[in-house]
């Protein structure tokens, strides 16, 4: 614990902006444009596979989408470990940015080999970028600093500004003028994020540097070669979602098994904290498996079963994914201020209770669509405002869970294992995407003879699956609420 304090204190003596370390806003800018890159591609992905030159059917598109997103969140385990033990966080982030930009530009070529290789490059790059930039955010603050949750909420706003810009700009350009234009814009965004991070590195107060710079320089070329060698392997995995599912199972057993063993080597307090991380990672996975219908089943639901006409103008399908990030931008500061306000008055909900609230709201979001399909639909279409309301509830649920979870990991993980534990946290999202793909495939999109169903029949299928999601979310809420008292005790005062 003292190691974390030693690392974080210098940032408090450096330049401050709005009461937070200046380095936070460098990370904010870099992450914003990295997310512009990531979500710009992801917004288009399912529609591109179904409507573009690949012409995949729904289940195949969902399978590739699920495999891609699972691997996106699986690689941070290795990326976090390499940054912890070898590269340092800053070098890992810059390497990841380069890989992601190359991957995005590869998608400009309408060729199946380039398509899968480009996604593989994005996966490798994200593995280096994603866990390590979040880790630096946590290291800018000492243990017990009440600003840390607020700092993560500000950082989270950067993520969602990038996501909003990408879904509106890349989504619209790609959908209306050509998919490759959308992918190209996303790649330019990643290059801009790399420039911001490189230019502002001196404001990070050394928090991203390697523990052994000479060792980092020596092995850096080998890491690059190993990363390049991983690209063809990942390319094959993307085309076999069953193999990805088994890989996730093996990874989950290995990583969380290791964390359990590591927990028993700690003192009682640290052991309890590790147990909280492991247990909440399971509920974290449940939340995201429901939430991440956004890019798959909810995208095609928006395309086929939402009335998108507004005053004679058709609302773009891809813009449906913009509701979540814009709500994050609007309500992110509100929640950041709310947690500080409640903390000062000793009324701040415990971390487990915040997770419970998140699960409750994601379930209610799907309940809105189920209700709309029963009482508000016409010719198989539901009003656009019901989709907006669904995303609003998903967003407020996300704000109760996601930034809180990221902050929790940096508070509870042993200082020497922060990167690895953050990678394990993202592994729970990897598992969520695999489950999300399974759920999305339940919506079908085609009849038993392979022909597309009409809007009315399709709405009934979507409604049935969404109702099942609501019921599963309510079960998770009850279970986690029952576990909350013991989990709160195991936090040992951490909020």
XYZ file of C-alpha atoms in Angstrom:
495
model
C 0.000 0.000 0.000
C 2.880 2.346 0.769
C 4.253 1.778 -2.749
C 1.096 3.256 -4.220
C 1.327 6.320 -2.028
C 4.955 6.844 -2.974
C 4.138 6.646 -6.655
C 1.094 8.881 -6.575
C 2.087 11.717 -4.234
C 4.359 13.605 -6.683
C 1.409 14.188 -8.997
C -0.235 16.191 -6.221
C 2.730 18.563 -6.170
C 2.614 19.187 -9.918
C 0.308 21.283 -12.053
C -3.394 21.083 -11.231
C -6.391 21.736 -13.495
C -9.844 22.080 -11.934
C -8.455 20.516 -8.754
C -7.089 17.421 -10.508
C -3.576 16.504 -11.709
C -2.904 18.023 -15.153
C -1.877 14.595 -16.405
C -5.497 13.478 -16.085
C -6.445 15.748 -18.977
C -3.630 14.426 -21.172
C -5.025 10.953 -20.578
C -8.532 12.330 -21.169
C -7.541 13.603 -24.635
C -5.607 10.496 -25.643
C -8.389 8.181 -24.509
C -11.040 10.317 -26.197
C -9.429 9.910 -29.625
C -8.569 6.264 -29.048
C -12.242 5.646 -28.301
C -13.130 7.643 -31.431
C -11.053 5.078 -33.306
C -12.441 2.053 -31.465
C -16.122 2.984 -31.504
C -15.927 4.434 -35.006
C -15.077 0.968 -36.274
C -17.377 -0.899 -33.896
C -20.394 1.274 -34.708
C -20.159 0.217 -38.330
C -19.059 -3.387 -37.834
C -22.322 -5.376 -37.721
C -24.025 -3.266 -40.385
C -20.874 -3.531 -42.546
C -20.843 -7.316 -42.271
C -24.575 -7.637 -43.005
C -24.964 -4.938 -45.668
C -21.412 -4.548 -47.038
C -19.376 -6.735 -49.372
C -19.275 -9.660 -46.894
C -23.117 -10.046 -46.840
C -23.093 -12.215 -43.682
C -26.377 -13.363 -42.134
C -27.225 -12.120 -38.626
C -25.920 -15.088 -36.588
C -22.569 -15.106 -38.408
C -22.196 -11.347 -38.014
C -23.015 -11.624 -34.295
C -20.448 -14.421 -33.938
C -17.651 -12.397 -35.533
C -18.684 -9.292 -33.586
C -18.697 -11.221 -30.309
C -15.328 -12.845 -31.027
C -13.805 -9.484 -31.946
C -15.000 -7.760 -28.785
C -14.097 -10.729 -26.587
C -10.534 -10.705 -27.885
C -10.406 -6.903 -27.579
C -10.905 -7.317 -23.839
C -8.865 -10.510 -23.500
C -5.568 -9.096 -24.775
C -5.355 -6.434 -22.015
C -4.363 -9.209 -19.606
C -1.091 -9.738 -21.456
C -0.767 -6.043 -22.277
C -1.148 -5.113 -18.618
C 1.345 -7.768 -17.537
C 3.959 -6.662 -20.089
C 3.539 -3.044 -19.008
C 3.808 -3.969 -15.309
C 6.872 -6.152 -15.647
C 8.715 -4.896 -18.696
C 7.659 -2.021 -20.939
C 6.190 0.575 -18.617
C 2.706 1.959 -19.143
C 3.569 4.849 -21.479
C 5.528 2.769 -23.985
C 2.779 0.134 -24.027
C 0.161 2.802 -24.725
C 2.103 4.271 -27.663
C 2.742 0.827 -29.145
C -0.950 0.040 -28.874
C -1.904 3.290 -30.604
C 0.323 2.485 -33.598
C -1.126 -1.015 -33.966
C -4.689 0.316 -33.772
C -4.098 2.970 -36.413
C -2.593 0.411 -38.809
C -5.528 -1.918 -38.166
C -8.081 0.785 -38.870
C -6.445 1.757 -42.157
C -6.333 -1.927 -43.194
C -10.139 -1.916 -43.187
C -10.088 0.577 -46.055
C -9.384 -2.368 -48.358
C -12.562 -4.297 -49.198
C -10.950 -7.695 -48.992
C -11.712 -10.443 -46.471
C -8.042 -11.023 -45.565
C -7.497 -7.302 -44.882
C -10.781 -7.179 -42.968
C -9.776 -9.865 -40.486
C -6.114 -8.793 -40.309
C -7.204 -5.211 -39.594
C -9.431 -6.366 -36.747
C -6.551 -8.480 -35.400
C -4.264 -5.409 -35.374
C -6.946 -3.456 -33.509
C -7.222 -6.259 -30.957
C -3.469 -6.357 -30.333
C -3.268 -2.574 -30.087
C -6.166 -2.345 -27.667
C -4.465 -4.918 -25.447
C -1.547 -2.566 -24.953
C -3.559 0.656 -24.780
C -6.700 0.025 -22.784
C -5.598 -1.343 -19.380
C -2.513 0.792 -19.077
C -4.029 4.212 -19.626
C -6.632 3.420 -16.932
C -3.838 2.306 -14.606
C -1.999 5.628 -14.991
C -5.196 7.495 -14.098
C -5.332 5.628 -10.783
C -1.649 6.251 -10.063
C -2.112 10.017 -10.281
C -3.924 9.880 -6.921
C -2.789 8.547 -3.524
C -4.779 5.976 -1.573
C -7.794 7.471 0.140
C -7.943 10.549 -2.100
C -11.680 11.307 -2.451
C -11.007 12.900 -5.859
C -10.108 9.564 -7.428
C -13.688 8.532 -8.264
C -14.268 12.012 -9.663
C -11.080 11.719 -11.697
C -12.237 8.448 -13.181
C -15.615 9.970 -13.980
C -13.888 12.838 -15.830
C -11.730 10.289 -17.653
C -14.884 8.340 -18.439
C -16.353 11.460 -20.016
C -13.377 11.520 -22.386
C -14.175 7.965 -23.403
C -17.728 8.894 -24.174
C -17.044 12.166 -25.960
C -14.892 10.100 -28.299
C -17.636 7.496 -28.581
C -20.269 10.147 -29.326
C -18.150 11.817 -32.001
C -17.352 8.482 -33.611
C -20.932 7.174 -33.685
C -22.256 10.419 -35.138
C -19.423 11.261 -37.559
C -17.893 7.903 -38.517
C -21.294 6.230 -38.315
C -23.014 8.763 -40.550
C -20.158 9.001 -43.070
C -19.767 5.234 -43.238
C -23.483 4.489 -43.489
C -24.327 7.191 -46.034
C -21.161 7.664 -48.144
C -19.158 4.450 -47.864
C -17.946 2.174 -45.108
C -14.243 2.764 -45.892
C -14.596 6.513 -45.300
C -15.869 5.817 -41.791
C -12.984 3.458 -41.049
C -10.451 5.966 -42.403
C -11.760 8.737 -40.144
C -11.481 6.397 -37.159
C -7.820 5.726 -37.999
C -7.060 9.452 -38.150
C -8.580 9.815 -34.695
C -6.158 7.252 -33.299
C -3.186 9.128 -34.745
C -4.420 12.322 -33.072
C -4.688 10.505 -29.734
C -1.098 9.304 -30.103
C 0.096 12.875 -30.728
C -1.711 14.161 -27.617
C -0.270 11.434 -25.390
C 3.271 11.914 -26.704
C 3.142 15.706 -26.360
C 1.745 15.645 -22.820
C 3.835 12.818 -21.387
C 5.845 15.148 -19.135
C 2.653 15.984 -17.193
C 2.264 12.377 -16.027
C 4.947 12.907 -13.364
C 6.770 9.708 -14.363
C 3.830 7.448 -13.531
C 3.995 5.735 -16.922
C 7.707 4.977 -17.011
C 9.213 1.481 -16.911
C 10.612 0.249 -13.598
C 13.794 -0.811 -15.428
C 14.275 1.432 -18.506
C 17.300 -0.516 -19.794
C 15.365 -3.784 -19.672
C 12.409 -2.131 -21.409
C 14.602 -0.902 -24.267
C 16.272 -4.297 -24.624
C 13.080 -6.321 -24.956
C 10.923 -3.786 -26.785
C 11.825 -5.134 -30.282
C 10.939 -8.666 -29.156
C 7.569 -7.471 -27.911
C 6.883 -5.872 -31.308
C 7.843 -9.078 -33.137
C 5.684 -11.173 -30.810
C 2.753 -8.825 -31.348
C 3.097 -9.080 -35.129
C 3.272 -12.879 -34.869
C -0.015 -12.836 -32.926
C -1.889 -11.128 -35.773
C -2.366 -14.213 -38.030
C -3.335 -16.326 -35.010
C -5.996 -13.810 -33.986
C -7.145 -13.592 -37.610
C -7.964 -17.313 -37.495
C -9.649 -17.042 -34.093
C -11.952 -14.291 -35.343
C -13.404 -16.767 -37.812
C -14.060 -19.444 -35.176
C -16.103 -18.132 -32.249
C -16.202 -21.571 -30.609
C -12.420 -21.497 -30.301
C -12.670 -18.018 -28.791
C -15.190 -19.271 -26.228
C -12.822 -22.045 -25.141
C -9.940 -19.599 -25.031
C -11.983 -17.356 -22.735
C -12.801 -20.268 -20.434
C -9.138 -21.242 -20.197
C -8.104 -17.625 -19.652
C -10.739 -17.067 -16.967
C -9.800 -20.208 -15.041
C -6.093 -19.390 -15.303
C -6.244 -15.689 -14.470
C -8.861 -15.739 -11.739
C -7.360 -18.948 -10.348
C -4.018 -17.157 -10.136
C -5.653 -14.180 -8.423
C -7.276 -16.496 -5.876
C -3.905 -18.099 -5.115
C -2.291 -14.659 -4.911
C -5.049 -13.515 -2.535
C -4.209 -16.300 -0.068
C -0.606 -15.087 0.003
C -1.731 -11.662 1.222
C -2.722 -10.577 4.710
C -6.382 -10.862 5.674
C -7.328 -7.312 4.679
C -5.746 -7.507 1.230
C -7.154 -11.014 0.755
C -10.682 -9.740 1.377
C -10.161 -6.890 -1.077
C -9.038 -9.322 -3.772
C -12.126 -11.454 -3.124
C -14.336 -8.400 -3.647
C -12.693 -7.774 -7.028
C -13.190 -11.402 -8.096
C -16.856 -11.569 -7.008
C -17.810 -8.212 -8.491
C -16.039 -9.171 -11.735
C -18.745 -11.825 -12.184
C -21.565 -9.289 -11.812
C -19.589 -6.884 -13.991
C -19.668 -9.567 -16.702
C -23.437 -9.980 -16.323
C -24.008 -6.242 -16.685
C -21.939 -5.925 -19.858
C -23.410 -9.037 -21.475
C -26.758 -7.221 -21.389
C -25.467 -3.722 -22.063
C -23.399 -4.818 -25.069
C -26.446 -5.792 -27.062
C -26.050 -2.180 -28.202
C -23.646 -2.969 -31.010
C -25.299 -6.201 -32.117
C -28.966 -7.078 -31.560
C -29.987 -3.530 -30.605
C -28.318 -2.146 -33.742
C -30.293 -4.427 -36.049
C -33.396 -3.898 -33.876
C -32.952 -0.159 -34.509
C -32.545 -0.802 -38.243
C -35.610 -3.046 -38.537
C -38.046 -2.365 -35.691
C -37.694 1.302 -34.713
C -39.648 4.045 -36.475
C -36.744 6.341 -37.399
C -38.644 8.853 -39.549
C -38.541 12.394 -38.180
C -40.315 15.148 -40.159
C -39.623 13.337 -43.406
C -35.978 12.612 -42.541
C -34.697 9.170 -41.610
C -32.635 9.025 -38.431
C -29.451 6.994 -39.233
C -29.284 3.555 -37.652
C -25.726 4.125 -36.422
C -26.821 7.185 -34.486
C -28.774 4.922 -32.178
C -25.439 4.107 -30.560
C -24.779 7.812 -29.935
C -27.423 8.120 -27.223
C -25.314 6.337 -24.628
C -22.163 8.471 -24.975
C -24.034 11.762 -25.116
C -25.920 10.819 -21.949
C -22.569 9.974 -20.337
C -21.260 13.428 -21.255
C -24.392 15.063 -19.824
C -24.739 12.994 -16.647
C -21.097 12.040 -16.010
C -20.311 15.281 -14.128
C -23.563 14.931 -12.208
C -22.640 11.466 -10.942
C -19.040 12.525 -10.230
C -20.307 15.389 -8.080
C -22.997 13.189 -6.530
C -20.514 10.618 -5.180
C -18.366 13.392 -3.633
C -21.461 15.093 -2.169
C -22.725 11.848 -0.638
C -19.267 10.878 0.617
C -18.897 14.120 2.546
C -22.211 13.365 4.262
C -21.374 9.687 4.852
C -24.268 8.688 2.589
C -22.266 7.330 -0.338
C -23.615 3.900 -1.402
C -21.097 1.109 -1.051
C -19.391 -0.187 -4.188
C -21.544 -3.385 -4.210
C -24.719 -1.317 -3.897
C -23.653 0.863 -6.823
C -23.193 -2.307 -8.873
C -26.682 -3.434 -7.816
C -28.136 -0.131 -9.025
C -26.342 -0.573 -12.343
C -27.802 -4.037 -12.912
C -31.276 -2.830 -11.953
C -31.216 -0.043 -14.519
C -29.855 -2.099 -17.425
C -32.695 -4.561 -16.842
C -35.295 -1.789 -16.733
C -33.969 -0.434 -20.030
C -34.912 -3.669 -21.780
C -38.251 -3.667 -19.964
C -39.035 -0.339 -21.666
C -38.582 -1.925 -25.102
C -40.677 -4.948 -24.128
C -43.483 -2.668 -22.955
C -43.208 -0.575 -26.123
C -43.482 -3.674 -28.305
C -46.702 -4.669 -26.527
C -48.577 -1.374 -26.341
C -46.896 1.218 -28.599
C -45.871 -0.656 -31.734
C -47.393 -0.171 -35.191
C -46.567 -2.408 -38.159
C -43.714 -3.954 -36.193
C -42.095 -0.591 -35.324
C -41.700 1.055 -31.902
C -41.296 4.823 -31.393
C -37.750 6.186 -31.440
C -38.202 7.809 -28.034
C -38.566 4.388 -26.389
C -35.092 3.457 -27.678
C -33.776 6.747 -26.286
C -35.319 5.970 -22.884
C -33.800 2.468 -22.951
C -30.333 3.925 -23.584
C -30.872 6.541 -20.867
C -31.482 3.816 -18.274
C -28.524 1.807 -19.572
C -26.355 4.917 -19.249
C -27.326 5.773 -15.687
C -26.729 2.120 -14.832
C -23.319 2.281 -16.473
C -22.400 5.384 -14.463
C -23.220 3.523 -11.260
C -20.998 0.608 -12.217
C -18.268 1.146 -14.805
C -16.193 4.144 -13.590
C -16.742 2.936 -10.039
C -15.374 -0.490 -10.993
C -12.282 0.959 -12.676
C -11.584 3.115 -9.657
C -12.217 0.158 -7.324
C -9.554 -1.961 -9.015
C -6.898 0.713 -8.547
C -7.914 1.045 -4.872
C -8.123 -2.642 -3.969
C -5.439 -4.325 -6.088
C -1.942 -4.762 -4.618
C 0.333 -2.040 -6.034
C 2.695 -4.562 -7.662
C -0.218 -6.255 -9.502
C -2.346 -3.300 -10.583
C -1.838 -3.812 -14.324
C -2.553 -7.541 -14.164
C -5.653 -7.088 -12.014
C -6.886 -4.355 -14.367
C -6.350 -6.796 -17.230
C -8.364 -9.417 -15.344
C -11.113 -6.838 -14.864
C -11.260 -6.378 -18.625
C -11.315 -10.163 -18.989
C -14.748 -10.077 -17.364
C -15.852 -7.787 -20.208
C -14.318 -10.224 -22.706
C -16.471 -12.968 -21.237
C -19.452 -10.620 -21.337
C -19.061 -10.123 -25.077
C -19.056 -13.864 -25.654
C -22.265 -14.192 -23.613
C -23.677 -11.124 -25.407
C -23.060 -12.791 -28.784
C -24.922 -15.891 -27.588
C -27.846 -13.729 -26.453
C -27.862 -11.795 -29.732
C -27.973 -15.013 -31.745
C -31.203 -15.894 -29.916
C -32.854 -13.031 -31.792
C -32.137 -14.926 -35.006
C -32.909 -12.504 -37.790
C -33.898 -15.345 -40.105
C -36.593 -17.977 -40.099
C -35.971 -21.677 -40.024
C -35.616 -21.737 -43.803
C -33.009 -18.973 -43.732
C -35.334 -16.251 -45.065
C -35.680 -12.969 -43.223
C -38.773 -12.611 -41.047
C -41.087 -9.615 -41.412
C -41.040 -6.668 -39.009
C -44.002 -7.800 -36.902
C -42.665 -11.328 -36.394
C -39.162 -9.958 -35.809
C -40.435 -7.576 -33.128
C -41.994 -10.516 -31.293
C -38.655 -12.368 -31.317
C -36.699 -9.350 -30.085
C -39.292 -8.645 -27.406
C -39.099 -12.197 -26.080
C -35.309 -12.111 -25.797
C -35.341 -8.646 -24.202
C -37.861 -9.856 -21.614
C -35.568 -12.774 -20.755
C -32.725 -10.288 -20.281
C -34.892 -8.246 -17.914
C -35.732 -11.318 -15.819
C -32.072 -12.418 -15.638
C -31.036 -8.903 -14.580
C -33.562 -8.914 -11.743
C -32.212 -12.240 -10.463
C -28.691 -10.781 -10.465
C -29.952 -7.709 -8.582
C -31.469 -9.843 -5.813
C -28.367 -12.015 -5.442
C -25.923 -9.102 -5.355
C -28.094 -7.140 -2.928
C -28.038 -10.155 -0.597
C -24.225 -10.373 -0.871
C -23.654 -6.644 -0.390
C -23.291 -6.601 3.437
C -20.417 -9.099 3.469
C -18.759 -7.492 0.442
C -18.948 -4.105 2.141
C -17.281 -5.613 5.212
C -14.488 -7.018 3.051
C -13.804 -3.550 1.623
C -12.408 -2.542 5.025
C -13.544 1.064 4.727
C -12.707 1.608 1.051
C -15.390 3.642 -0.726
